[in-house]
Amino acid sequence: MRVVRFYAPRDVRVEDAPEPAAGPGELVIRVRNCSLCGTDAKIWGSGHPDLRPPRVLGHEVAGEVVEVGAGAAGWSVGDRVQVIAAIPDGTCHECRQGWQSVCPNQERIGYHHDGGFAELMRVPAKVLAVDGVNRVPEGLSLAEASVAEPLSCVINGQERAGVGEGQTVVVVGAGPIGCLHVRLARARGAARVLLIELSRRRLELAAGLVAPDEAIGAEGADTVAAVRELTGGRGADVIIVAAGSGRAQEDALAMAARRGMVSFFGGLPKDRPTIACDANIVHYREVGIAGANGSSPAHNRQALELIASGAVPVADLITHRLPLEQAVEGIHTVTRGEAIKVTIEG
Ligand SMILES: [Zn+2]
């Protein structure tokens, strides 16, 4: 079968590999859609400490079961499924609290286990053990189902930041994650959603799809002043920074209303992880800061339901569909910021 394998930064090859077989408690699926994530583009450029090469990339996976391992009860050949990316161990202190997204023993598809940029993918037993395989509802395409994984991370972020009814929410970053944040904030009852983005072209593309109440170009603009003005001086209830920018995180704190929440949804470059935080904003205005690290199996199920019910539509966010052979071109499309969601389709 054909796979897309990472060997080293800037060395990702489309090549032949032996077909996987389902061991005890495992499944093998025929991958129909594996969508590209900003992280795949980062891995292409600089690798990742958790990724041991050679490794088949891809972690936004949906497909059809083609082999059921011994003891993988409840699954049949032909079942349409979506698979989690972050695999918690399900047994540690954090998992027992229900905090699977910060399980210290978390492993990931496409990092520790071969991923979905392949014709076939083995679903490890530890995925099934934590209920990490979800049945795709009738009528939902596997391309849409593959977007459940990034949406599950967005759900985790908005739960942690407490996005809810009547709020003014600012989303910084208009990539696929930013677009999902805009849509989910509306589904959770936000009254106004403002979208901020550095790239004018990307802002136009995203705003055309998700229609924020205001689209604010950050290039050469005072976005803090803009948010203050648009909120009558009060600031925003929640600011979600879906961009790997320390400056954007600092600005987000300055945009927050009293009792507001700031979500550091995107990570910062490993060599520059510190920001200048005005601690008096946090202190006097009682502003909270929430982290976000992936998602739990339950978030994946919830994401699939939100997509299937139409509460968070994603079909129109899939702007590019490419065959496996063109996966590396897909990565470059993501890097150039020309797409919202790119899916590799087989
Ligand atoms: Zn755990």
Coordinates of C-alpha atoms and ligand atoms in Angstrom, one line a residue:
M1 CA 0.0 0.0 0.0
R2 CA 1.0 3.6 -0.4
V3 CA 1.9 5.7 2.7
V4 CA 3.2 9.2 3.4
R5 CA 6.2 8.8 5.7
F6 CA 8.3 11.3 7.6
Y7 CA 12.0 10.6 7.8
A8 CA 13.5 14.0 8.8
P9 CA 12.6 17.6 8.5
R10 CA 11.9 18.4 4.8
D11 CA 12.2 14.7 4.0
V12 CA 8.6 13.3 3.7
R13 CA 8.2 10.5 1.2
V14 CA 5.2 8.9 -0.5
E15 CA 6.3 5.3 -0.8
D16 CA 5.2 1.6 -0.5
A17 CA 4.8 -0.1 2.8
P18 CA 3.5 -3.5 3.9
E19 CA -0.2 -3.7 4.6
P20 CA -1.0 -3.7 8.4
A21 CA -2.9 -6.6 10.1
A22 CA -5.2 -6.3 13.0
G23 CA -3.8 -7.8 16.2
P24 CA -5.9 -8.7 19.3
G25 CA -8.2 -5.8 20.2
E26 CA -7.3 -3.9 17.1
L27 CA -8.9 -2.7 13.8
V28 CA -7.6 -2.0 10.4
I29 CA -9.4 0.7 8.5
R30 CA -9.3 1.8 4.9
V31 CA -8.6 5.5 5.3
R32 CA -11.1 7.5 3.2
N33 CA -10.2 11.0 4.6
C34 CA -7.2 12.2 6.6
S35 CA -7.2 15.9 6.9
L36 CA -4.2 18.1 7.2
C37 CA -3.5 20.1 10.3
G38 CA -1.1 23.1 10.9
T39 CA 0.9 20.7 13.0
D40 CA 1.6 18.5 9.9
A41 CA 3.1 21.5 8.2
K42 CA 5.3 22.2 11.3
I43 CA 6.4 18.6 11.4
W44 CA 7.4 18.8 7.7
G45 CA 9.6 21.8 8.5
S46 CA 11.1 20.9 11.8
G47 CA 9.9 17.5 13.1
H48 CA 8.5 17.0 16.5
P49 CA 10.1 15.7 19.7
D50 CA 7.4 13.1 20.2
L51 CA 7.7 11.8 16.7
R52 CA 10.1 8.9 16.1
P53 CA 10.9 8.5 12.4
P54 CA 10.3 6.9 10.1
R55 CA 6.6 7.5 10.8
V56 CA 3.4 7.6 8.7
L57 CA 1.9 11.1 9.4
G58 CA -1.8 12.1 9.7
H59 CA -4.1 12.2 12.7
E60 CA -7.5 13.6 11.5
V61 CA -8.7 10.2 10.4
A62 CA -12.0 8.7 9.1
G63 CA -12.5 5.5 7.1
E64 CA -14.1 2.1 6.9
V65 CA -13.3 -1.0 8.9
V66 CA -11.7 -3.7 6.8
E67 CA -10.4 -6.1 9.5
V68 CA -11.5 -6.7 13.0
G69 CA -8.9 -8.2 15.4
A70 CA -9.8 -10.9 18.0
G71 CA -11.7 -9.4 20.9
A72 CA -12.5 -6.1 19.2
A73 CA -16.1 -6.5 20.1
G74 CA -18.9 -4.5 18.5
W75 CA -17.1 -3.7 15.2
S76 CA -17.8 -5.2 11.8
V77 CA -16.2 -4.9 8.4
G78 CA -17.7 -2.0 6.6
D79 CA -18.4 0.2 9.6
R80 CA -17.7 3.9 9.0
V81 CA -15.6 5.3 11.7
Q82 CA -13.7 8.3 13.0
V83 CA -10.6 7.8 15.1
I84 CA -9.2 10.0 18.0
A85 CA -5.7 11.4 17.6
A86 CA -4.6 11.8 21.3
I87 CA -4.7 8.5 23.2
P88 CA -4.9 8.9 27.0
D89 CA -3.9 5.9 29.1
G90 CA -7.3 6.1 30.9
T91 CA -5.9 5.0 34.2
C92 CA -3.7 7.8 35.6
H93 CA -4.7 10.5 38.2
E94 CA -5.6 13.0 35.4
C95 CA -7.6 10.5 33.4
R96 CA -9.5 9.4 36.6
Q97 CA -10.4 13.1 37.1
G98 CA -11.8 13.2 33.5
W99 CA -8.9 15.3 32.3
Q100 CA -7.8 13.0 29.5
S101 CA -6.5 16.0 27.4
V102 CA -3.6 16.4 29.9
C103 CA -2.9 12.7 30.5
P104 CA 0.9 12.6 31.1
N105 CA 1.1 9.3 29.3
Q106 CA -0.7 10.5 26.2
E107 CA 0.4 8.9 22.9
R108 CA -0.7 10.2 19.5
I109 CA -1.7 8.8 16.2
G110 CA 0.8 10.0 13.6
Y111 CA 3.5 10.5 16.3
H112 CA 3.9 7.4 18.4
H113 CA 1.7 5.3 16.0
D114 CA 1.5 5.2 12.2
G115 CA -1.1 7.7 11.1
G116 CA -3.8 8.1 8.4
F117 CA -1.8 9.3 5.4
A118 CA -2.0 5.8 4.1
E119 CA -4.4 3.5 2.3
L120 CA -4.8 1.4 5.4
M121 CA -4.3 2.2 9.1
R122 CA -4.0 -0.1 12.1
V123 CA -6.0 1.3 15.0
P124 CA -4.1 0.3 18.2
A125 CA -5.9 -1.6 20.9
K126 CA -5.2 1.3 23.4
V127 CA -7.4 3.5 21.1
L128 CA -10.3 1.0 21.4
A129 CA -9.7 0.6 25.1
V130 CA -10.5 4.3 25.7
D131 CA -13.5 4.4 23.4
G132 CA -11.5 6.2 20.8
V133 CA -13.3 4.9 17.7
N134 CA -16.6 6.6 16.8
R135 CA -19.3 5.4 14.5
V136 CA -20.0 8.0 11.8
P137 CA -23.7 8.8 11.6
E138 CA -25.6 8.0 8.4
G139 CA -25.6 10.9 6.0
L140 CA -22.4 12.4 7.3
S141 CA -19.5 12.2 4.8
L142 CA -16.1 10.8 5.9
A143 CA -14.5 14.1 4.9
E144 CA -16.7 16.0 7.4
A145 CA -16.1 13.2 10.0
S146 CA -12.4 13.7 9.7
V147 CA -12.8 17.3 10.9
A148 CA -14.2 16.0 14.2
E149 CA -10.7 15.7 15.6
P150 CA -9.7 19.4 15.3
L151 CA -13.3 20.4 16.4
S152 CA -12.8 18.2 19.5
C153 CA -9.8 20.3 20.4
V154 CA -11.8 23.5 19.9
I155 CA -14.5 22.1 22.2
N156 CA -12.0 21.4 24.9
G157 CA -10.6 25.0 24.5
Q158 CA -14.0 26.6 24.7
E159 CA -15.1 24.5 27.7
R160 CA -12.0 25.5 29.5
A161 CA -12.5 29.2 28.6
G162 CA -16.3 29.0 29.5
V163 CA -17.7 30.3 26.2
G164 CA -21.4 30.7 26.6
E165 CA -24.7 32.5 26.1
G166 CA -24.7 36.2 25.3
Q167 CA -20.9 36.7 25.3
T168 CA -18.7 38.7 23.1
V169 CA -16.0 36.4 21.9
V170 CA -12.8 37.3 20.0
V171 CA -11.0 34.7 17.9
V172 CA -7.4 35.5 16.9
G173 CA -6.3 33.5 13.9
A174 CA -8.4 32.7 10.9
G175 CA -7.0 29.3 9.9
P176 CA -9.2 26.2 10.1
I177 CA -9.0 26.2 13.9
G178 CA -10.1 29.8 14.1
C179 CA -13.0 29.1 11.7
L180 CA -14.1 26.2 13.9
H181 CA -13.9 28.5 17.0
V182 CA -16.1 31.1 15.4
R183 CA -18.7 28.4 14.5
L184 CA -18.6 26.7 17.9
A185 CA -18.9 30.0 19.8
R186 CA -22.1 30.7 17.9
A187 CA -23.4 27.2 18.6
R188 CA -22.7 27.8 22.3
G189 CA -24.8 31.0 22.2
A190 CA -22.2 33.7 21.9
A191 CA -23.9 37.0 21.0
R192 CA -21.1 38.5 19.0
V193 CA -18.0 36.9 17.5
L194 CA -15.1 39.0 16.3
L195 CA -12.3 37.5 14.1
I196 CA -8.8 38.9 14.0
E197 CA -6.1 37.8 11.5
L198 CA -2.8 39.1 10.3
S199 CA -3.1 38.0 6.6
R200 CA -5.6 40.1 4.7
R201 CA -6.2 37.3 2.2
R202 CA -6.8 34.6 4.8
L203 CA -9.1 36.9 6.7
E204 CA -11.2 37.5 3.6
L205 CA -11.3 33.8 2.8
A206 CA -12.3 32.8 6.4
A207 CA -14.8 35.7 6.9
G208 CA -16.5 34.8 3.6
L209 CA -17.2 31.3 5.1
V210 CA -17.9 31.8 8.8
A211 CA -19.2 35.4 8.7
P212 CA -18.0 36.9 12.0
D213 CA -19.8 40.0 13.2
E214 CA -16.5 41.9 12.6
A215 CA -13.4 40.9 10.7
I216 CA -10.4 42.8 11.9
G217 CA -7.1 42.9 9.9
A218 CA -4.3 42.9 12.4
E219 CA -1.6 44.2 9.9
G220 CA -0.5 47.6 11.2
A221 CA -3.7 47.9 13.3
D222 CA -4.2 48.5 17.0
T223 CA -6.4 45.4 17.6
V224 CA -6.7 46.1 21.3
A225 CA -8.2 49.5 20.6
A226 CA -10.4 48.1 17.9
V227 CA -11.9 45.5 20.3
R228 CA -12.3 48.1 23.1
E229 CA -14.2 50.4 20.7
L230 CA -16.4 47.6 19.4
T231 CA -17.3 46.6 22.9
G232 CA -18.1 50.1 24.2
G233 CA -14.9 50.1 26.2
R234 CA -15.8 47.0 28.2
G235 CA -13.6 44.5 26.4
A236 CA -14.4 40.9 25.3
D237 CA -15.7 38.2 27.6
V238 CA -13.5 35.5 26.0
I239 CA -10.5 35.9 23.7
I240 CA -9.2 32.8 22.0
V241 CA -5.7 33.0 20.6
A242 CA -5.6 30.4 17.9
A243 CA -2.2 31.6 16.6
G244 CA 1.3 30.8 17.8
S245 CA 2.1 34.4 18.7
G246 CA 3.2 35.7 22.0
R247 CA 2.3 39.2 21.0
A248 CA -1.2 38.1 20.3
Q249 CA -1.4 36.5 23.7
E250 CA -0.2 39.7 25.4
D251 CA -2.8 41.7 23.3
A252 CA -5.5 39.2 24.3
L253 CA -5.0 40.0 28.0
A254 CA -5.4 43.7 27.2
M255 CA -8.7 43.0 25.3
A256 CA -10.3 41.2 28.1
A257 CA -13.4 42.5 29.9
R258 CA -13.5 42.3 33.7
R259 CA -13.9 38.7 34.7
G260 CA -13.0 37.8 31.1
M261 CA -11.1 34.7 30.0
V262 CA -8.2 34.3 27.7
S263 CA -7.5 31.0 26.0
F264 CA -3.9 30.3 25.0
F265 CA -5.2 27.8 22.4
G266 CA -2.1 27.8 20.2
G267 CA 1.4 26.9 21.5
L268 CA 4.4 29.2 21.1
P269 CA 7.7 28.3 19.5
K270 CA 9.7 26.0 21.8
D271 CA 12.7 28.4 21.8
R272 CA 10.5 31.4 22.7
P273 CA 7.8 30.3 25.1
T274 CA 7.6 33.4 27.4
I275 CA 5.5 36.5 27.1
A276 CA 5.2 39.8 29.0
C277 CA 2.0 39.3 31.0
D278 CA 0.5 42.4 32.7
A279 CA -0.2 40.7 36.0
N280 CA -2.3 43.6 37.2
I281 CA -4.8 43.0 34.4
V282 CA -5.2 39.5 35.7
H283 CA -5.3 40.7 39.4
Y284 CA -7.5 43.8 39.3
R285 CA -9.8 42.8 36.5
E286 CA -10.1 39.2 37.6
V287 CA -9.1 37.9 34.2
G288 CA -8.5 34.2 33.8
I289 CA -6.1 32.4 31.5
A290 CA -7.0 28.9 30.3
G291 CA -4.7 26.4 28.4
A292 CA -5.8 23.9 25.8
N293 CA -4.0 20.7 24.9
G294 CA -5.8 18.5 22.4
S295 CA -9.0 16.7 23.5
S296 CA -10.5 13.6 25.1
P297 CA -12.3 10.7 23.4
A298 CA -15.6 12.3 24.8
H299 CA -14.8 15.5 23.0
N300 CA -14.4 13.6 19.7
R301 CA -17.9 12.0 20.1
Q302 CA -19.4 15.4 20.9
A303 CA -17.7 17.0 17.9
L304 CA -19.1 14.3 15.6
E305 CA -22.6 14.9 17.0
L306 CA -22.2 18.7 16.5
I307 CA -21.2 18.2 12.9
A308 CA -23.9 15.6 12.2
S309 CA -26.7 17.7 13.7
G310 CA -25.6 20.8 11.7
A311 CA -24.8 22.8 14.8
V312 CA -21.3 23.2 13.6
P313 CA -21.2 22.8 9.8
V314 CA -17.8 21.9 8.4
A315 CA -18.4 20.8 4.7
D316 CA -17.8 24.3 3.4
L317 CA -14.5 24.7 5.3
I318 CA -13.0 21.8 3.3
T319 CA -11.5 23.9 0.5
H320 CA -9.0 21.4 -0.9
R321 CA -9.3 17.7 -1.7
L322 CA -6.1 15.9 -2.8
P323 CA -5.1 12.3 -3.4
L324 CA -2.5 10.6 -1.2
E325 CA 0.2 11.0 -3.8
Q326 CA -0.1 14.8 -3.5
A327 CA 0.0 14.9 0.4
V328 CA 3.3 16.9 0.4
E329 CA 1.8 19.5 -1.9
G330 CA -1.1 19.6 0.5
I331 CA 1.3 20.4 3.3
H332 CA 2.7 23.3 1.3
T333 CA -0.8 24.6 0.6
V334 CA -1.4 24.7 4.4
T335 CA 2.0 26.4 4.9
R336 CA 1.2 29.1 2.3
G337 CA -2.2 29.8 4.1
E338 CA -4.1 29.4 0.8
A339 CA -6.6 26.9 2.2
I340 CA -8.9 26.6 5.1
K341 CA -9.1 22.8 5.4
V342 CA -7.1 20.4 3.2
T343 CA -8.2 16.8 3.2
I344 CA -6.3 13.8 1.7
E345 CA -8.9 11.6 0.1
G346 CA -8.6 8.0 -1.0
Ligands
ZN1 ZN -3.9 9.2 31.8

